[in-house]
Amino acid sequence: MRDRFKRSVERLLPAEARLGDLFRPSPRHEERKAPAARRRPAGSMLEEVTGFGSNPGALRMFAHIPEGLPAGRPLVLVLHGCQQDAAGYDRAAGWASLAEERGFAVVYAQQREANNPRLCFTWFRPSEVTRDRGELMSIRQMVAHAADRAASDAGRIFVTGLSAGGAMAAAVLANYPDVFAGGAVIAGLPFGAARDATRAFEAMAQAPARSAREWGDLLRAVAPDGDRRPAISIWHGTADDTVALSNAAALAGQWRDLYGLPEEAFVEKRAKSRRTRIWPDGEGRALVSLTEIEGLGHGTPVTRGEGGGYAVSDEPFMLEAGFSSTREIARSFGIARRWRR
């Protein structure tokens, strides 16, 4: 099993790279502040934005705010996986095109090669996933900057991410439940699964053996006091040999424990190749859901089609699944209706 896992991770790396380099950050250089600027990657709807804050994690920010977007619309933060960038992820996931169709702002955080040569977010290092520190603080500043610029509804800010970006999305929800109304973690890991690169690889191969209570304690230790309870949906392929499916179960247990939801108190729904278990609160709101996609490997489920949220190109770790997870996730966020300009 460990040899198979090692081979699957090495697919993320060039042949000459060492396995440990996947999570080894390069020395971080101080980010120079500059006035807000917008640069559009070739063939992308996204614009790069600088000057969004002190940026202690030295990340890059990309955004798409539809022209004429009225105040009070939602905002979605998207976090790519290793060996990906914002523009490539968006070409296959279609969040910017869906924002045009349904009327919301979208923000992408992008890792820099100077931080990590494989473009992985540092989801396992405590200094990067502590509230108001490191990469997490940079991400929070991007969201604040975009929400201010778009006059977004503070009650409808969401996050989604894949793999390392999914693990970082879990950290975002854990540390900022007062900011985010919900999130979707794709092929990610529970918050606190590792504290260094060695244990990160071990967690990817098999989620650490902890009780739901122990997982929940990690959330209780960092979450500020408050009444906000962000909903979390978890998406994972049953054939993922890069991040083990056990991480999806651990992540679901972590948030069920935080919310006091019994493991057996779920509603199950089935669609072609998918099984979804939903744990609702007393008012029927889906607080935790877990979708397993039969036969899917490591990546975001996408498909080609007409309209927003569909893939327009083939990209690494964006896997044809016969459905658009982007559209499904947006629906779970309550972003279902087309926007009338």
CSV table of C-alpha atoms in Angstrom, one decimal, residues 20-328:
chain,number,residue,atom,x,y,z
A,20,GLY,CA,10.2,15.4,0.1
A,21,ASP,CA,10.3,18.5,-2.2
A,22,LEU,CA,6.6,18.4,-2.6
A,23,PHE,CA,6.1,20.1,0.7
A,24,ARG,CA,9.4,21.8,1.2
A,25,PRO,CA,9.0,25.6,1.0
A,26,SER,CA,11.8,27.8,-0.3
A,27,PRO,CA,12.9,30.7,1.8
A,28,ARG,CA,10.2,33.3,1.8
A,29,HIS,CA,11.0,36.8,0.7
A,30,GLU,CA,9.2,39.8,2.1
A,31,GLU,CA,6.4,40.9,-0.1
A,32,ARG,CA,6.7,44.5,-1.3
A,33,LYS,CA,3.5,46.4,-1.0
A,34,ALA,CA,2.1,48.1,-4.2
A,35,PRO,CA,-1.0,49.8,-5.2
A,36,ALA,CA,-3.9,47.6,-6.3
A,37,ALA,CA,-3.3,46.4,-9.8
A,38,ARG,CA,-5.1,44.1,-12.2
A,39,ARG,CA,-3.5,41.8,-14.7
A,40,ARG,CA,-5.3,39.1,-16.7
A,41,PRO,CA,-3.6,35.8,-17.5
A,42,ALA,CA,-3.9,34.9,-21.1
A,43,GLY,CA,-7.2,33.3,-22.0
A,44,SER,CA,-8.6,33.7,-18.5
A,45,MET,CA,-11.5,35.7,-17.0
A,46,LEU,CA,-9.5,36.2,-13.8
A,47,GLU,CA,-7.5,39.4,-13.1
A,48,GLU,CA,-4.5,39.5,-10.8
A,49,VAL,CA,-4.9,41.9,-7.9
A,50,THR,CA,-2.0,43.2,-5.8
A,51,GLY,CA,-1.9,45.5,-2.8
A,52,PHE,CA,-4.7,43.7,-1.1
A,53,GLY,CA,-2.9,43.7,2.3
A,54,SER,CA,0.3,43.0,4.1
A,55,ASN,CA,0.3,39.4,2.6
A,56,PRO,CA,2.4,37.6,5.2
A,57,GLY,CA,2.1,34.4,3.3
A,58,ALA,CA,3.4,35.9,0.0
A,59,LEU,CA,0.5,34.5,-2.1
A,60,ARG,CA,-0.9,35.8,-5.3
A,61,MET,CA,-4.5,36.9,-5.6
A,62,PHE,CA,-6.8,36.6,-8.7
A,63,ALA,CA,-10.4,37.6,-8.9
A,64,HIS,CA,-13.4,37.9,-11.1
A,65,ILE,CA,-16.2,40.3,-10.3
A,66,PRO,CA,-18.9,40.5,-13.0
A,67,GLU,CA,-19.4,44.0,-14.4
A,68,GLY,CA,-22.4,45.7,-12.9
A,69,LEU,CA,-22.6,43.2,-10.0
A,70,PRO,CA,-25.0,44.8,-7.4
A,71,ALA,CA,-24.2,45.0,-3.7
A,72,GLY,CA,-25.2,42.1,-1.5
A,73,ARG,CA,-24.2,39.2,-3.8
A,74,PRO,CA,-22.2,36.1,-2.6
A,75,LEU,CA,-18.5,35.6,-2.8
A,76,VAL,CA,-16.6,32.3,-3.4
A,77,LEU,CA,-13.0,31.7,-2.5
A,78,VAL,CA,-11.2,28.9,-4.5
A,79,LEU,CA,-8.0,27.2,-3.6
A,80,HIS,CA,-6.2,25.1,-6.2
A,81,GLY,CA,-4.2,21.9,-5.6
A,82,CYS,CA,-0.5,21.1,-6.1
A,83,GLN,CA,0.9,21.5,-9.6
A,84,GLN,CA,-2.0,23.8,-10.4
A,85,ASP,CA,-2.6,27.5,-10.7
A,86,ALA,CA,-5.7,29.7,-10.6
A,87,ALA,CA,-6.2,30.1,-14.3
A,88,GLY,CA,-5.8,26.4,-15.1
A,89,TYR,CA,-8.1,25.4,-12.3
A,90,ASP,CA,-10.7,27.9,-13.4
A,91,ARG,CA,-10.6,26.7,-17.0
A,92,ALA,CA,-11.7,23.3,-15.9
A,93,ALA,CA,-13.8,24.1,-12.8
A,94,GLY,CA,-15.5,27.1,-14.4
A,95,TRP,CA,-16.1,29.2,-11.3
A,96,ALA,CA,-15.6,32.5,-13.1
A,97,SER,CA,-18.0,31.6,-15.9
A,98,LEU,CA,-20.5,30.5,-13.2
A,99,ALA,CA,-20.0,33.8,-11.4
A,100,GLU,CA,-21.0,35.6,-14.7
A,101,GLU,CA,-24.1,33.4,-15.0
A,102,ARG,CA,-25.3,33.5,-11.4
A,103,GLY,CA,-24.0,36.8,-10.2
A,104,PHE,CA,-21.3,36.5,-7.5
A,105,ALA,CA,-17.7,37.4,-7.0
A,106,VAL,CA,-15.0,34.8,-7.1
A,107,VAL,CA,-11.5,35.0,-5.6
A,108,TYR,CA,-8.5,32.6,-6.2
A,109,ALA,CA,-5.5,32.4,-3.9
A,110,GLN,CA,-2.5,31.1,-5.8
A,111,GLN,CA,0.7,29.7,-4.3
A,112,ARG,CA,4.1,31.0,-5.5
A,113,GLU,CA,7.0,28.8,-6.6
A,114,ALA,CA,9.2,30.9,-4.3
A,115,ASN,CA,7.2,29.5,-1.4
A,116,ASN,CA,6.8,25.9,-2.7
A,117,PRO,CA,8.2,24.7,-6.0
A,118,ARG,CA,5.2,22.4,-6.5
A,119,LEU,CA,2.7,25.2,-5.8
A,120,CYS,CA,1.2,23.4,-2.8
A,121,PHE,CA,-0.4,25.4,-0.1
A,122,THR,CA,1.3,24.8,3.3
A,123,TRP,CA,-1.8,23.2,5.0
A,124,PHE,CA,0.2,21.2,7.5
A,125,ARG,CA,2.6,23.9,9.0
A,126,PRO,CA,1.1,25.5,12.1
A,127,SER,CA,2.6,28.9,11.3
A,128,GLU,CA,0.7,29.0,8.0
A,129,VAL,CA,-2.7,27.8,9.3
A,130,THR,CA,-3.1,29.8,12.5
A,131,ARG,CA,-5.7,32.6,12.5
A,132,ASP,CA,-4.2,35.9,11.3
A,133,ARG,CA,-0.8,34.4,10.4
A,134,GLY,CA,1.0,33.3,7.3
A,135,GLU,CA,-0.8,32.0,4.3
A,136,LEU,CA,-4.1,31.9,6.2
A,137,MET,CA,-3.9,35.6,6.9
A,138,SER,CA,-3.0,36.4,3.2
A,139,ILE,CA,-6.1,34.4,2.2
A,140,ARG,CA,-8.3,36.3,4.7
A,141,GLN,CA,-7.0,39.6,3.4
A,142,MET,CA,-7.8,38.7,-0.2
A,143,VAL,CA,-11.4,37.8,0.8
A,144,ALA,CA,-11.8,41.1,2.8
A,145,HIS,CA,-10.4,43.1,-0.2
A,146,ALA,CA,-12.7,41.5,-2.7
A,147,ALA,CA,-15.7,41.6,-0.5
A,148,ASP,CA,-15.2,45.3,0.1
A,149,ARG,CA,-14.7,45.9,-3.6
A,150,ALA,CA,-17.7,43.9,-4.6
A,151,ALA,CA,-19.8,45.0,-1.6
A,152,SER,CA,-20.5,41.3,-1.0
A,153,ASP,CA,-23.1,39.9,1.4
A,154,ALA,CA,-21.1,39.1,4.6
A,155,GLY,CA,-23.4,36.3,5.3
A,156,ARG,CA,-22.8,34.5,2.0
A,157,ILE,CA,-19.0,34.0,1.7
A,158,PHE,CA,-17.9,30.5,0.9
A,159,VAL,CA,-14.7,28.5,0.2
A,160,THR,CA,-13.8,25.5,-1.8
A,161,GLY,CA,-10.5,23.8,-2.6
A,162,LEU,CA,-8.8,20.6,-4.0
A,163,SER,CA,-6.2,18.4,-2.3
A,164,ALA,CA,-3.7,20.8,-0.6
A,165,GLY,CA,-6.2,23.5,-1.4
A,166,GLY,CA,-8.9,21.4,0.2
A,167,ALA,CA,-6.9,20.9,3.3
A,168,MET,CA,-6.3,24.6,3.4
A,169,ALA,CA,-10.0,25.2,2.9
A,170,ALA,CA,-10.6,23.0,6.0
A,171,ALA,CA,-8.1,25.3,7.9
A,172,VAL,CA,-9.9,28.4,6.6
A,173,LEU,CA,-13.3,27.1,7.9
A,174,ALA,CA,-11.7,26.0,11.2
A,175,ASN,CA,-10.1,29.4,11.9
A,176,TYR,CA,-12.7,31.7,10.4
A,177,PRO,CA,-16.2,30.3,11.1
A,178,ASP,CA,-17.2,33.9,11.8
A,179,VAL,CA,-16.4,34.8,8.2
A,180,PHE,CA,-17.5,31.9,6.1
A,181,ALA,CA,-21.0,30.5,5.7
A,182,GLY,CA,-19.8,27.2,4.3
A,183,GLY,CA,-17.2,25.4,2.4
A,184,ALA,CA,-16.5,22.4,0.1
A,185,VAL,CA,-13.4,20.2,0.6
A,186,ILE,CA,-12.4,18.1,-2.4
A,187,ALA,CA,-9.9,15.2,-1.9
A,188,GLY,CA,-8.6,17.1,1.2
A,189,LEU,CA,-7.7,16.3,4.8
A,190,PRO,CA,-9.1,17.2,8.2
A,191,PHE,CA,-7.8,20.2,10.0
A,192,GLY,CA,-4.8,19.3,12.2
A,193,ALA,CA,-4.0,16.1,10.3
A,194,ALA,CA,-0.3,16.9,10.3
A,195,ARG,CA,2.2,19.4,11.7
A,196,ASP,CA,5.2,18.8,9.4
A,197,ALA,CA,6.0,17.4,6.0
A,198,THR,CA,6.7,13.9,7.2
A,199,ARG,CA,3.4,13.5,9.0
A,200,ALA,CA,1.7,15.2,6.0
A,201,PHE,CA,2.7,12.3,3.8
A,202,GLU,CA,1.7,9.8,6.4
A,203,ALA,CA,-1.8,11.5,6.8
A,204,MET,CA,-2.3,11.5,3.0
A,205,ALA,CA,-1.6,7.7,3.0
A,206,GLN,CA,-4.0,7.1,5.9
A,207,ALA,CA,-5.8,9.5,8.2
A,208,PRO,CA,-4.4,9.6,11.7
A,209,ALA,CA,-6.2,7.2,14.1
A,210,ARG,CA,-8.2,9.6,16.3
A,211,SER,CA,-11.7,9.5,17.6
A,212,ALA,CA,-14.3,12.0,16.4
A,213,ARG,CA,-14.0,13.7,19.7
A,214,GLU,CA,-10.2,14.2,19.3
A,215,TRP,CA,-10.7,15.6,15.8
A,216,GLY,CA,-13.4,17.9,17.1
A,217,ASP,CA,-11.2,19.2,19.9
A,218,LEU,CA,-8.7,20.5,17.2
A,219,LEU,CA,-11.5,22.7,15.9
A,220,ARG,CA,-12.7,23.8,19.4
A,221,ALA,CA,-9.1,24.8,20.2
A,222,VAL,CA,-8.9,27.4,17.4
A,223,ALA,CA,-12.5,28.5,16.6
A,224,PRO,CA,-13.5,31.8,18.1
A,225,ASP,CA,-16.6,32.0,20.3
A,226,GLY,CA,-19.7,32.7,18.3
A,227,ASP,CA,-23.0,31.4,17.0
A,228,ARG,CA,-22.0,31.0,13.3
A,229,ARG,CA,-22.0,27.4,12.1
A,230,PRO,CA,-20.6,27.1,8.6
A,231,ALA,CA,-21.9,24.1,6.6
A,232,ILE,CA,-19.2,21.8,5.1
A,233,SER,CA,-19.5,19.4,2.2
A,234,ILE,CA,-16.8,16.8,1.5
A,235,TRP,CA,-16.1,15.3,-1.9
A,236,HIS,CA,-13.8,12.3,-2.4
A,237,GLY,CA,-13.2,9.7,-5.0
A,238,THR,CA,-13.2,6.0,-3.9
A,239,ALA,CA,-10.1,5.3,-6.2
A,240,ASP,CA,-8.0,8.2,-4.9
A,241,ASP,CA,-4.6,6.7,-4.2
A,242,THR,CA,-2.9,10.1,-3.4
A,243,VAL,CA,-5.1,11.3,-0.5
A,244,ALA,CA,-6.8,8.3,1.2
A,245,LEU,CA,-10.6,8.1,1.5
A,246,SER,CA,-10.1,7.7,5.2
A,247,ASN,CA,-9.4,11.5,5.4
A,248,ALA,CA,-12.9,12.2,4.1
A,249,ALA,CA,-14.4,10.1,6.9
A,250,ALA,CA,-12.2,11.8,9.5
A,251,LEU,CA,-13.1,15.2,8.2
A,252,ALA,CA,-16.8,14.5,8.4
A,253,GLY,CA,-16.4,13.1,11.9
A,254,GLN,CA,-14.5,16.2,12.9
A,255,TRP,CA,-17.3,18.5,12.0
A,256,ARG,CA,-20.1,16.2,13.2
A,257,ASP,CA,-18.4,16.2,16.6
A,258,LEU,CA,-18.2,20.0,16.6
A,259,TYR,CA,-21.9,20.3,15.9
A,260,GLY,CA,-23.0,17.4,18.1
A,261,LEU,CA,-24.4,15.4,15.2
A,262,PRO,CA,-24.7,11.6,15.8
A,263,GLU,CA,-22.9,9.5,13.3
A,264,GLU,CA,-25.9,7.4,12.5
A,265,ALA,CA,-28.3,10.4,12.1
A,266,PHE,CA,-27.8,10.9,8.4
A,267,VAL,CA,-30.0,11.0,5.3
A,268,GLU,CA,-28.6,9.2,2.3
A,269,LYS,CA,-29.0,10.1,-1.4
A,270,ARG,CA,-27.7,8.3,-4.4
A,271,ALA,CA,-27.0,9.4,-7.9
A,272,LYS,CA,-25.1,7.7,-10.8
A,273,SER,CA,-21.7,6.9,-9.4
A,274,ARG,CA,-22.3,9.0,-6.2
A,275,ARG,CA,-23.4,8.3,-2.7
A,276,THR,CA,-24.0,11.3,-0.4
A,277,ARG,CA,-24.7,11.2,3.3
A,278,ILE,CA,-26.1,14.3,4.9
A,279,TRP,CA,-26.2,15.2,8.6
A,280,PRO,CA,-28.8,18.0,9.1
A,281,ASP,CA,-29.4,20.2,12.1
A,282,GLY,CA,-32.6,20.4,14.0
A,283,GLU,CA,-34.1,22.6,11.4
A,284,GLY,CA,-33.2,20.4,8.5
A,285,ARG,CA,-30.2,22.4,7.3
A,286,ALA,CA,-27.4,20.2,5.9
A,287,LEU,CA,-24.5,21.0,8.2
A,288,VAL,CA,-22.2,18.2,7.2
A,289,SER,CA,-22.3,16.1,4.0
A,290,LEU,CA,-20.0,13.5,2.5
A,291,THR,CA,-20.1,12.6,-1.2
A,292,GLU,CA,-18.1,9.6,-2.4
A,293,ILE,CA,-17.6,9.3,-6.1
A,294,GLU,CA,-17.2,5.7,-7.3
A,295,GLY,CA,-14.1,5.0,-9.2
A,296,LEU,CA,-12.8,8.6,-9.2
A,297,GLY,CA,-9.1,9.2,-8.7
A,298,HIS,CA,-7.4,12.2,-7.2
A,299,GLY,CA,-8.9,15.4,-8.5
A,300,THR,CA,-11.9,17.7,-8.9
A,301,PRO,CA,-14.9,16.1,-10.6
A,302,VAL,CA,-15.6,18.1,-13.8
A,303,THR,CA,-17.4,17.7,-17.1
A,304,ARG,CA,-17.8,19.7,-20.4
A,305,GLY,CA,-21.1,21.4,-21.1
A,306,GLU,CA,-22.8,24.6,-22.0
A,307,GLY,CA,-22.9,27.4,-19.5
A,308,GLY,CA,-21.1,28.4,-16.3
A,309,GLY,CA,-19.3,25.8,-14.2
A,310,TYR,CA,-18.3,23.5,-17.0
A,311,ALA,CA,-14.8,22.6,-18.2
A,312,VAL,CA,-13.4,24.3,-21.3
A,313,SER,CA,-10.1,22.6,-21.3
A,314,ASP,CA,-8.3,19.5,-19.9
A,315,GLU,CA,-6.2,20.4,-16.9
A,316,PRO,CA,-4.1,18.3,-14.4
A,317,PHE,CA,-6.1,16.7,-11.6
A,318,MET,CA,-9.4,17.9,-13.1
A,319,LEU,CA,-11.2,14.6,-13.8
A,320,GLU,CA,-14.1,13.9,-16.1
A,321,ALA,CA,-16.8,12.6,-13.9
A,322,GLY,CA,-20.0,13.1,-15.9
A,323,PHE,CA,-21.1,15.9,-13.7
A,324,SER,CA,-19.9,19.4,-12.6
A,325,SER,CA,-18.9,19.5,-9.0
A,326,THR,CA,-18.7,23.3,-9.3
A,327,ARG,CA,-22.4,23.5,-10.2
A,328,GLU,CA,-23.3,21.0,-7.4
